[in-house]
Amino acid sequence: MENNMSKDIEKILFSEEQLKNRVKEVGAEISRDYRDKNPLLVGILKGSIVFMADLIRAVDIPCQIAFLSVRSYGLKAASSGKIDMDGDIDYALGTRAEGRHIILVEDILDTALTLNTVSNRIKELNPASVKICALLDKQVQRNIDLLADYKCFDVENEFVVGYGLDYAQNYRNLPYIGVLKREVYSGD
Ligand code: PRP
């Protein structure tokens, strides 16, 4: 492995090559399903940025992009259960959601609380449709009944970082997705 962050990685789950190939496939699916629909792809910050950047280049139909900043509070190494999403969503998006075909782009679906909250708020604005595109779908028992319409990979209930995913804001720039060594976060 090529850099000093890699010493904290237990194992690589998805290599750069695997990510590139799978994101291309999902981009092609979206292109096929949304032909003539000019979808608005909405990335949920910050974890989605790397996925979003690659995904939009794998989509070969006209589309637009926007981002939403959503904060969750609580334990550092686990999903928190409280989502903070303030303000005017259209303003945050920089465009009106009404009548648009919206695809929410997320790095990982864990409890699904984040996407459930975002998706419900966006639906209040009367979009034409709202679908979910997740890079990773964590295989956990969920209280929230929400499925990804598009997804790249399933992952076990492990602490994954890289390709946008962080631990304490670090590791987002790893070009692959790996499992973080337990000793790195076991103090949390
Ligand atoms: C992470 C991740 C998702 C969310 C998934 O975001 O990026 O947005 O948690 O968890 P959930 O399905 O249980 O809601 P985080 O709040 O860590 O912010 P980040 O995107 O800036 O890393």
CSV table of N, CA and C and ligand atoms in Angstrom, one decimal, residues 44-47 70-72 79 83 106-115 166 169 172, ligand 1:
chain,number,residue,atom,x,y,z
A,44,ILE,N,-25.3,14.2,-0.8
A,44,ILE,CA,-25.3,14.6,0.6
A,44,ILE,C,-23.9,14.7,1.1
A,45,LEU,N,-23.6,15.9,1.6
A,45,LEU,CA,-22.2,16.2,2.0
A,45,LEU,C,-21.9,15.6,3.4
A,46,LYS,N,-20.7,15.3,3.7
A,46,LYS,CA,-19.6,15.4,2.8
A,46,LYS,C,-19.3,14.1,2.1
A,47,GLY,N,-19.7,13.0,2.7
A,47,GLY,CA,-19.3,11.7,2.3
A,47,GLY,C,-19.5,11.3,0.8
A,70,VAL,N,-25.9,18.0,5.6
A,70,VAL,CA,-26.8,17.4,6.6
A,70,VAL,C,-25.9,17.0,7.7
A,71,ARG,N,-26.2,17.4,8.9
A,71,ARG,CA,-25.4,17.0,10.1
A,71,ARG,C,-26.1,16.0,10.9
A,72,SER,N,-25.3,15.0,11.4
A,72,SER,CA,-25.8,14.1,12.4
A,72,SER,C,-25.0,14.2,13.6
A,79,SER,N,-23.7,5.6,14.0
A,79,SER,CA,-24.7,6.5,13.6
A,79,SER,C,-25.5,7.0,14.8
A,83,ILE,N,-30.8,14.0,13.2
A,83,ILE,CA,-30.3,14.7,11.9
A,83,ILE,C,-30.7,16.1,12.0
A,106,GLU,N,-25.7,9.2,-2.0
A,106,GLU,CA,-25.2,9.1,-0.7
A,106,GLU,C,-24.1,8.1,-0.7
A,107,ASP,N,-23.1,8.3,0.2
A,107,ASP,CA,-22.0,7.3,0.3
A,107,ASP,C,-22.4,6.0,0.9
A,108,ILE,N,-23.1,6.1,2.0
A,108,ILE,CA,-23.5,4.8,2.7
A,108,ILE,C,-24.9,4.9,3.4
A,109,LEU,N,-25.6,3.9,3.2
A,109,LEU,CA,-26.9,3.7,3.9
A,109,LEU,C,-26.6,2.9,5.1
A,110,ASP,N,-26.8,3.4,6.3
A,110,ASP,CA,-26.6,2.7,7.5
A,110,ASP,C,-27.9,2.5,8.2
A,111,THR,N,-28.3,3.4,9.2
A,111,THR,CA,-29.6,3.3,9.8
A,111,THR,C,-30.7,3.8,8.8
A,112,ALA,N,-30.2,4.5,7.8
A,112,ALA,CA,-31.1,5.2,6.8
A,112,ALA,C,-31.8,6.4,7.3
A,113,LEU,N,-31.5,6.8,8.5
A,113,LEU,CA,-32.1,8.0,9.1
A,113,LEU,C,-31.8,9.2,8.3
A,114,THR,N,-30.6,9.4,7.8
A,114,THR,CA,-30.2,10.6,7.1
A,114,THR,C,-31.0,10.7,5.8
A,115,LEU,N,-31.0,9.6,5.0
A,115,LEU,CA,-31.7,9.7,3.7
A,115,LEU,C,-33.2,9.7,3.9
A,166,ASP,N,-15.4,8.8,5.9
A,166,ASP,CA,-14.4,9.2,6.9
A,166,ASP,C,-14.4,8.5,8.2
A,169,GLN,N,-13.3,12.7,10.2
A,169,GLN,CA,-13.0,13.6,9.1
A,169,GLN,C,-11.7,13.2,8.3
A,172,ARG,N,-10.9,10.3,3.9
A,172,ARG,CA,-11.8,10.5,2.8
A,172,ARG,C,-11.1,10.4,1.5
B,1,PRP,C1,-22.6,9.5,7.3
B,1,PRP,C2,-22.8,9.1,5.9
B,1,PRP,C3,-24.3,9.2,5.6
B,1,PRP,C4,-24.9,8.8,7.0
B,1,PRP,C5,-25.3,7.4,6.9
B,1,PRP,O1,-22.6,10.9,7.3
B,1,PRP,O2,-22.1,9.9,5.0
B,1,PRP,O3,-24.6,10.5,5.3
B,1,PRP,O4,-23.8,8.9,7.9
B,1,PRP,O5,-25.9,7.0,8.1
B,1,PRP,P1,-27.4,6.7,8.4
B,1,PRP,O6,-27.9,5.9,7.3
B,1,PRP,O7,-27.3,5.9,9.7
B,1,PRP,O8,-28.1,8.0,8.6
B,1,PRP,P2,-22.0,11.7,8.5
B,1,PRP,O9,-23.0,12.3,9.4
B,1,PRP,O10,-20.9,10.9,9.2
B,1,PRP,O11,-21.4,12.9,7.7
B,1,PRP,P3,-20.3,13.0,6.4
B,1,PRP,O12,-21.1,12.6,5.2
B,1,PRP,O13,-19.9,14.4,6.4
B,1,PRP,O14,-19.2,12.0,6.7
